[in-house]
Amino acid sequence: MHSATLAINETLRARRAAGERVLHLGFGEAGLPVPESVAVVLAGAARRNGYGPVVGSVEAREAAAGWFSRRGLQTRPEQVLFAPGSKALLFALLATVPGDVVLPRPSWVSYGAQAALVGKRTIGVPIPAETGGVPDAERLAGALEDARGAGARPGALVLTVPDNPTGTVARAERVREVCAIAERYGLVVIADEIYAELVHDPHHGRAPSATSYLPERTVVTTGLSKSMALGGWRVGFARVPDGAWGQRLMDQLTGVASEVWSSLAAPMQAAAAHVLQDPPKLLGHIDDARRLHATVARAVHGEFTAAGAICRPPEAGFYLYPDFEPVRPALEAQGIDGGAALAGALLERHGVGVLAGEAFGDAPRGLRARVATSLLYGESETERWQALGSDDPLSLPWIAASLEHLRGALGALTARSGG
């Protein structure tokens, strides 16, 4: 099936192109412009049209190794593999690591779909009440025992820190607890850290790296699509653990890469090498992006909670996961009995596009949806630059109008039922 996130993006863009007024909260594109220095590097590398090493150029791997090391995760260039997006790396990992896949529930739409493509079962474990991305430790061991009893072979545990869809950050102690269980059951940990640079509170620090807790059996995947808003450039990279097991895995991943994508496009490797050296101006750009994401996500969170939804406060990235269970009777009076019906009503009646929770493995009857706030920053590059540099982005006319649209839609949704 077509990826749910990509499908809704195409649907909402088509509606807008047809002249409909649609508030696009359905797709996790970072929604910001390309810094000039990065564009200059890419343009300068445009004539690099030859195939390079499958794993990535020496320049790019050295830059990535330094990037990881400066963030407390000592890395050699030989531990790094580049790909056209972290999505490709996740697929290669799920295809390579033996055994079935253990997922937090809910979790990003593509993990389960990729597992199915390589013929593996998924074992869902609910997240705790406060944060997502990491399973509930108390229920994980039981779920693994039950899965084994049912004939599954749990082999890989996927952690998303920070999380999509909830926009939260699992605390280090919870990651340690879960990794201890993973070690006990012989699981490989795949740590998707694509949002790790976008933790809202600078005092919180970066997201806790799962590799710190299970160093010999954890692979970290990340990329430039979220922190640098370069999703369309498709730059992903992974760090395999040091040691004999990591080297064997690197050999296997390189084999998959050589047959599937050959190598990351050479101009993109040049851009990655530049970004991953952490030029001060780009670090400042990411700081500005982090502040904008936090400000707008908090404002949208306030609109959902004011409408009666329960919603974890956003801590990273640009996602929310509101739950309308407190107003279920009001919504059921309108024929809204689950996440798909909720998303459908918001779009068809009120012009608000969100993605139903069941796309993320949630229960179909749950009145939950994933909300992405990052496409509210403006339609033009000029508007997006203004939003990025503004001390008060909520006062910008286009962002204020989007919040007003959302407020009216949520109010109308509840008013229809007498709420």
XYZ file of C-alpha atoms in Angstrom:
419
model
C 0.000 0.000 0.000
C 0.973 3.618 -0.525
C 2.643 5.015 2.623
C -0.094 6.705 4.658
C 2.006 9.802 5.334
C 2.995 10.285 1.694
C -0.542 9.552 0.533
C -2.134 12.188 2.750
C 0.483 14.725 1.704
C -0.359 14.168 -1.952
C -4.095 14.266 -1.217
C -3.941 17.528 0.701
C -1.667 19.196 -1.835
C -4.037 18.179 -4.621
C -6.976 19.685 -2.737
C -5.077 22.914 -2.254
C -4.152 23.007 -5.930
C -7.859 22.632 -6.725
C -8.585 25.765 -4.698
C -9.811 24.211 -1.451
C -8.877 25.826 1.845
C -7.128 23.011 3.683
C -5.044 23.189 6.852
C -2.198 20.742 6.244
C -1.432 18.943 9.518
C -0.945 15.531 7.964
C 2.687 15.299 6.856
C 5.968 15.541 8.743
C 7.982 17.622 6.326
C 10.144 20.039 8.309
C 8.772 23.005 6.358
C 11.813 25.301 6.346
C 14.061 26.762 3.612
C 17.576 25.668 2.640
C 20.421 27.735 4.147
C 22.417 29.527 1.465
C 25.761 27.933 2.395
C 24.292 24.447 1.974
C 22.772 25.332 -1.390
C 26.138 26.712 -2.549
C 27.937 23.485 -1.605
C 25.360 21.381 -3.424
C 25.580 23.543 -6.536
C 29.363 23.343 -6.465
C 29.173 19.546 -6.403
C 26.697 19.292 -9.280
C 29.370 18.003 -11.679
C 30.237 15.072 -9.410
C 28.378 12.563 -11.531
C 30.398 9.420 -10.957
C 29.567 6.492 -8.723
C 31.339 6.576 -5.398
C 31.942 3.986 -2.682
C 28.775 2.174 -1.628
C 29.216 3.149 2.031
C 29.909 6.811 1.254
C 32.913 8.966 0.471
C 35.836 9.254 2.858
C 34.965 12.920 3.333
C 31.346 12.226 4.249
C 32.128 9.300 6.551
C 34.795 11.274 8.400
C 32.389 14.173 8.862
C 29.656 11.852 10.164
C 32.071 10.128 12.541
C 33.071 13.501 13.967
C 29.405 14.529 14.211
C 28.547 11.444 16.288
C 31.683 11.779 18.402
C 30.971 15.394 19.310
C 27.604 14.212 20.588
C 29.151 11.749 23.000
C 29.114 8.683 20.768
C 32.710 7.936 19.777
C 32.684 6.758 16.179
C 35.206 5.787 13.518
C 34.503 6.507 9.832
C 34.447 2.753 9.190
C 31.282 2.512 11.326
C 29.273 4.855 9.065
C 27.107 4.036 6.058
C 25.294 6.620 3.903
C 22.094 6.067 1.947
C 19.373 7.960 0.071
C 17.414 8.649 3.262
C 17.332 6.899 6.624
C 14.232 5.069 5.377
C 16.413 2.994 3.047
C 18.753 2.185 5.917
C 15.887 1.084 8.145
C 14.640 -1.223 5.410
C 18.116 -2.675 4.911
C 18.419 -3.276 8.656
C 15.044 -4.991 8.936
C 15.979 -7.146 5.940
C 19.374 -8.034 7.393
C 18.918 -8.484 11.148
C 17.469 -11.967 11.799
C 14.124 -12.395 13.496
C 10.821 -10.578 13.845
C 10.408 -6.911 14.715
C 9.328 -5.497 18.083
C 7.658 -2.097 17.797
C 6.299 0.476 20.206
C 2.578 0.977 19.620
C 1.836 3.471 18.134
C 4.947 3.996 15.997
C 5.923 5.509 12.656
C 3.959 4.044 9.774
C 6.862 2.601 7.770
C 8.404 0.258 10.353
C 5.551 -2.241 10.204
C 5.157 -1.871 6.458
C 8.855 -2.522 5.873
C 8.784 -5.545 8.168
C 5.897 -6.947 6.132
C 7.798 -6.355 2.894
C 10.658 -8.551 4.136
C 8.277 -11.217 5.452
C 8.625 -10.580 9.178
C 6.039 -10.404 11.911
C 5.648 -7.339 14.077
C 5.195 -7.570 17.820
C 3.519 -4.452 19.149
C 4.028 -3.287 22.726
C 2.090 -0.254 24.028
C 3.972 2.883 24.983
C 3.703 4.267 28.533
C 1.266 7.070 29.299
C 3.801 9.901 29.381
C 6.001 9.354 26.313
C 6.227 7.419 23.076
C 8.911 5.882 20.919
C 9.942 3.289 23.513
C 7.718 0.390 24.662
C 6.385 0.084 28.177
C 9.198 -1.782 29.941
C 6.821 -3.623 32.272
C 4.929 -5.095 29.345
C 7.850 -5.740 27.007
C 9.125 -8.973 28.551
C 5.626 -10.425 28.686
C 5.000 -9.528 25.073
C 8.250 -11.207 24.040
C 7.336 -14.389 25.916
C 3.867 -14.409 24.375
C 5.307 -13.864 20.912
C 7.730 -16.729 21.300
C 4.893 -18.922 22.499
C 2.945 -18.037 19.353
C 5.848 -19.047 17.112
C 7.429 -15.647 16.493
C 11.178 -15.101 16.703
C 11.789 -11.635 18.132
C 15.077 -10.330 16.754
C 15.035 -6.533 16.457
C 13.635 -3.828 18.715
C 12.981 -0.439 17.097
C 13.189 2.641 19.318
C 12.304 6.130 18.074
C 13.904 8.760 20.283
C 12.484 11.426 20.042
C 9.204 9.983 18.893
C 6.990 10.183 15.859
C 3.948 10.209 16.279
C 3.746 11.622 19.821
C 6.431 14.325 19.700
C 7.825 13.221 23.069
C 11.230 12.097 24.364
C 11.643 8.894 26.368
C 13.768 9.462 29.464
C 17.177 7.832 29.754
C 16.138 5.569 32.610
C 13.273 4.139 30.553
C 15.590 3.523 27.608
C 18.008 1.732 29.948
C 15.226 -0.483 31.318
C 14.041 -1.435 27.848
C 17.572 -2.061 26.566
C 18.257 -4.326 29.552
C 15.267 -6.447 28.513
C 16.451 -6.397 24.902
C 19.845 -7.675 26.016
C 18.263 -10.424 28.096
C 16.314 -11.656 25.062
C 19.188 -11.268 22.601
C 17.582 -8.489 20.559
C 19.325 -6.035 18.279
C 18.311 -2.424 18.991
C 17.634 -0.140 16.035
C 17.600 3.440 17.320
C 15.907 5.846 14.936
C 17.255 9.235 16.052
C 16.115 11.339 13.102
C 14.639 13.958 15.497
C 17.469 13.950 18.046
C 18.665 17.440 17.094
C 15.205 18.913 17.631
C 14.609 18.467 21.369
C 12.795 21.668 22.326
C 14.269 22.363 25.746
C 18.038 22.973 25.480
C 18.399 22.116 29.175
C 17.013 18.673 28.404
C 19.947 18.000 26.100
C 19.812 15.645 23.146
C 17.683 12.573 23.216
C 19.288 9.686 25.125
C 21.176 7.501 22.673
C 20.234 3.842 22.921
C 23.757 2.971 21.815
C 25.010 4.231 25.170
C 22.982 1.552 26.903
C 23.500 -1.470 24.634
C 26.700 -0.467 22.844
C 27.578 -3.711 21.113
C 24.117 -4.445 19.669
C 22.639 -1.056 18.695
C 22.528 0.614 15.298
C 21.673 4.322 15.097
C 19.975 5.733 12.012
C 19.522 9.416 11.303
C 19.696 11.969 8.490
C 19.272 15.575 7.435
C 15.567 15.586 6.571
C 14.330 16.921 9.915
C 17.076 18.969 11.587
C 18.054 20.663 8.306
C 14.661 20.350 6.544
C 16.332 18.559 3.601
C 13.775 15.780 3.231
C 13.683 16.027 -0.538
C 17.447 15.624 -0.743
C 17.241 12.125 0.809
C 20.410 12.108 2.931
C 20.519 9.381 5.574
C 23.351 7.767 7.491
C 23.763 5.034 10.075
C 26.288 4.118 12.723
C 26.921 0.441 13.377
C 28.524 -0.602 16.679
C 32.246 -1.150 16.958
C 33.575 -4.678 17.194
C 33.241 -7.948 15.318
C 29.438 -8.082 15.302
C 29.200 -4.534 13.991
C 31.705 -5.255 11.235
C 29.730 -8.313 10.110
C 26.571 -6.237 10.051
C 28.312 -3.491 8.066
C 29.407 -6.066 5.511
C 25.841 -7.316 5.166
C 24.375 -3.810 4.926
C 26.945 -2.880 2.317
C 25.882 -5.901 0.294
C 22.230 -4.843 0.429
C 23.133 -1.248 -0.424
C 25.263 -2.330 -3.379
C 22.304 -4.160 -4.901
C 19.569 -1.640 -4.091
C 20.844 1.948 -4.204
C 24.545 1.650 -5.201
C 25.516 4.796 -3.279
C 24.139 8.095 -2.070
C 24.249 10.668 -4.881
C 27.695 12.275 -4.886
C 26.455 15.904 -4.683
C 24.387 14.988 -1.639
C 27.449 13.473 0.008
C 29.271 16.767 -0.465
C 26.377 18.635 1.154
C 26.284 16.120 4.018
C 30.025 16.476 4.629
C 29.562 20.241 4.923
C 26.567 20.096 7.276
C 28.046 17.381 9.499
C 31.111 19.483 10.278
C 28.738 21.622 12.405
C 29.529 25.092 11.006
C 28.460 27.609 13.679
C 26.039 29.337 11.309
C 24.231 26.058 10.643
C 24.088 25.224 14.339
C 22.427 28.595 14.811
C 20.002 27.761 12.015
C 19.042 24.534 13.795
C 18.591 26.457 17.058
C 16.180 28.820 15.288
C 14.312 25.867 13.781
C 14.059 24.192 17.166
C 12.533 27.320 18.709
C 10.042 27.716 15.880
C 8.972 24.069 16.033
C 8.490 24.313 19.802
C 6.520 27.562 19.676
C 4.074 26.463 17.011
C 3.669 22.930 18.376
C 2.827 24.312 21.822
C 0.236 26.650 20.323
C -1.422 23.837 18.361
C -1.312 21.642 21.475
C -3.252 24.342 23.297
C -5.975 24.332 20.648
C -6.494 20.572 20.928
C -6.569 20.505 24.713
C -8.981 23.459 24.752
C -11.293 21.380 22.549
C -11.324 18.601 25.140
C -8.643 16.260 23.826
C -5.963 14.668 25.987
C -2.530 15.310 24.486
C 1.024 14.835 25.684
C 2.864 18.185 25.673
C 5.314 18.385 22.751
C 8.984 17.923 23.663
C 10.737 17.510 20.319
C 10.172 17.843 16.608
C 6.781 18.964 15.360
C 4.233 16.279 16.220
C 1.248 15.888 18.534
C -0.948 12.888 19.226
C -4.304 14.127 20.573
C -6.819 11.664 21.988
C -10.503 12.671 21.818
C -11.671 9.908 24.151
C -13.008 12.462 26.709
C -15.501 13.686 24.111
C -16.362 10.298 22.597
C -20.110 10.577 23.331
C -20.243 13.907 21.528
C -18.383 12.573 18.525
C -20.283 9.290 18.369
C -23.495 11.315 18.116
C -22.095 12.474 14.768
C -21.148 8.961 13.650
C -17.476 9.441 14.557
C -16.506 6.150 16.204
C -12.766 5.806 15.543
C -9.591 7.437 14.283
C -10.380 7.116 10.581
C -13.829 8.662 11.035
C -12.323 11.453 13.137
C -9.723 12.272 10.489
C -12.366 12.050 7.774
C -14.703 14.438 9.588
C -11.954 16.962 10.223
C -11.005 16.965 6.551
C -14.375 16.734 4.827
C -16.345 19.004 7.160
C -13.694 21.406 8.399
C -10.761 21.381 5.984
C -8.204 20.083 8.490
C -5.943 17.236 7.394
C -4.567 14.879 10.058
C -3.588 11.200 9.966
C -5.621 8.619 11.881
C -3.879 6.802 14.710
C -4.528 3.394 13.199
C -1.998 4.233 10.461
C 0.579 4.075 13.286
C -0.619 0.722 14.583
C -3.101 2.151 17.075
C -6.502 0.575 17.749
C -8.957 1.523 14.970
C -11.610 2.482 17.499
C -9.269 4.913 19.271
C -10.188 8.549 18.696
C -6.566 9.495 18.095
C -4.682 11.167 15.278
C -1.149 12.265 14.449
C -0.865 16.007 13.962
C 2.160 17.586 12.225
C 2.617 21.316 12.776
C 5.609 22.007 10.517
C 3.753 23.037 7.364
C 2.194 26.057 9.085
C 5.282 28.246 8.681
C 4.336 29.682 5.310
C 3.595 28.918 1.671
C 6.546 30.813 0.220
C 10.237 30.742 1.014
C 9.979 34.387 2.098
C 7.269 33.556 4.633
C 9.228 30.597 5.963
C 12.366 32.704 6.435
C 10.262 35.280 8.267
C 8.822 32.619 10.539
C 12.280 31.228 11.248
C 13.652 34.622 12.244
C 10.623 35.956 14.110
C 10.602 36.574 17.855
C 6.815 36.090 17.771
C 5.939 33.704 14.929
C 2.392 33.197 16.235
C 1.621 36.807 15.365
C 2.551 36.393 11.710
C -0.681 36.648 9.696
C -0.423 33.249 7.985
C 0.362 31.359 11.190
C -2.304 33.263 13.132
C -4.828 32.450 10.388
C -3.949 28.743 10.554
C -4.452 28.674 14.311
C -7.785 30.465 13.877
C -8.824 27.910 11.237
C -7.930 25.060 13.593
C -9.709 26.698 16.538
C -12.864 27.136 14.497
C -12.729 23.577 13.164
C -12.309 21.992 16.572
C -14.988 24.212 18.049
C -17.410 23.341 15.266
C -16.667 19.640 15.647
C -17.756 19.706 19.262
C -20.546 22.269 18.791
C -22.280 20.012 16.268
C -22.942 17.514 19.025
C -23.850 19.965 21.695
C -20.378 19.823 23.316
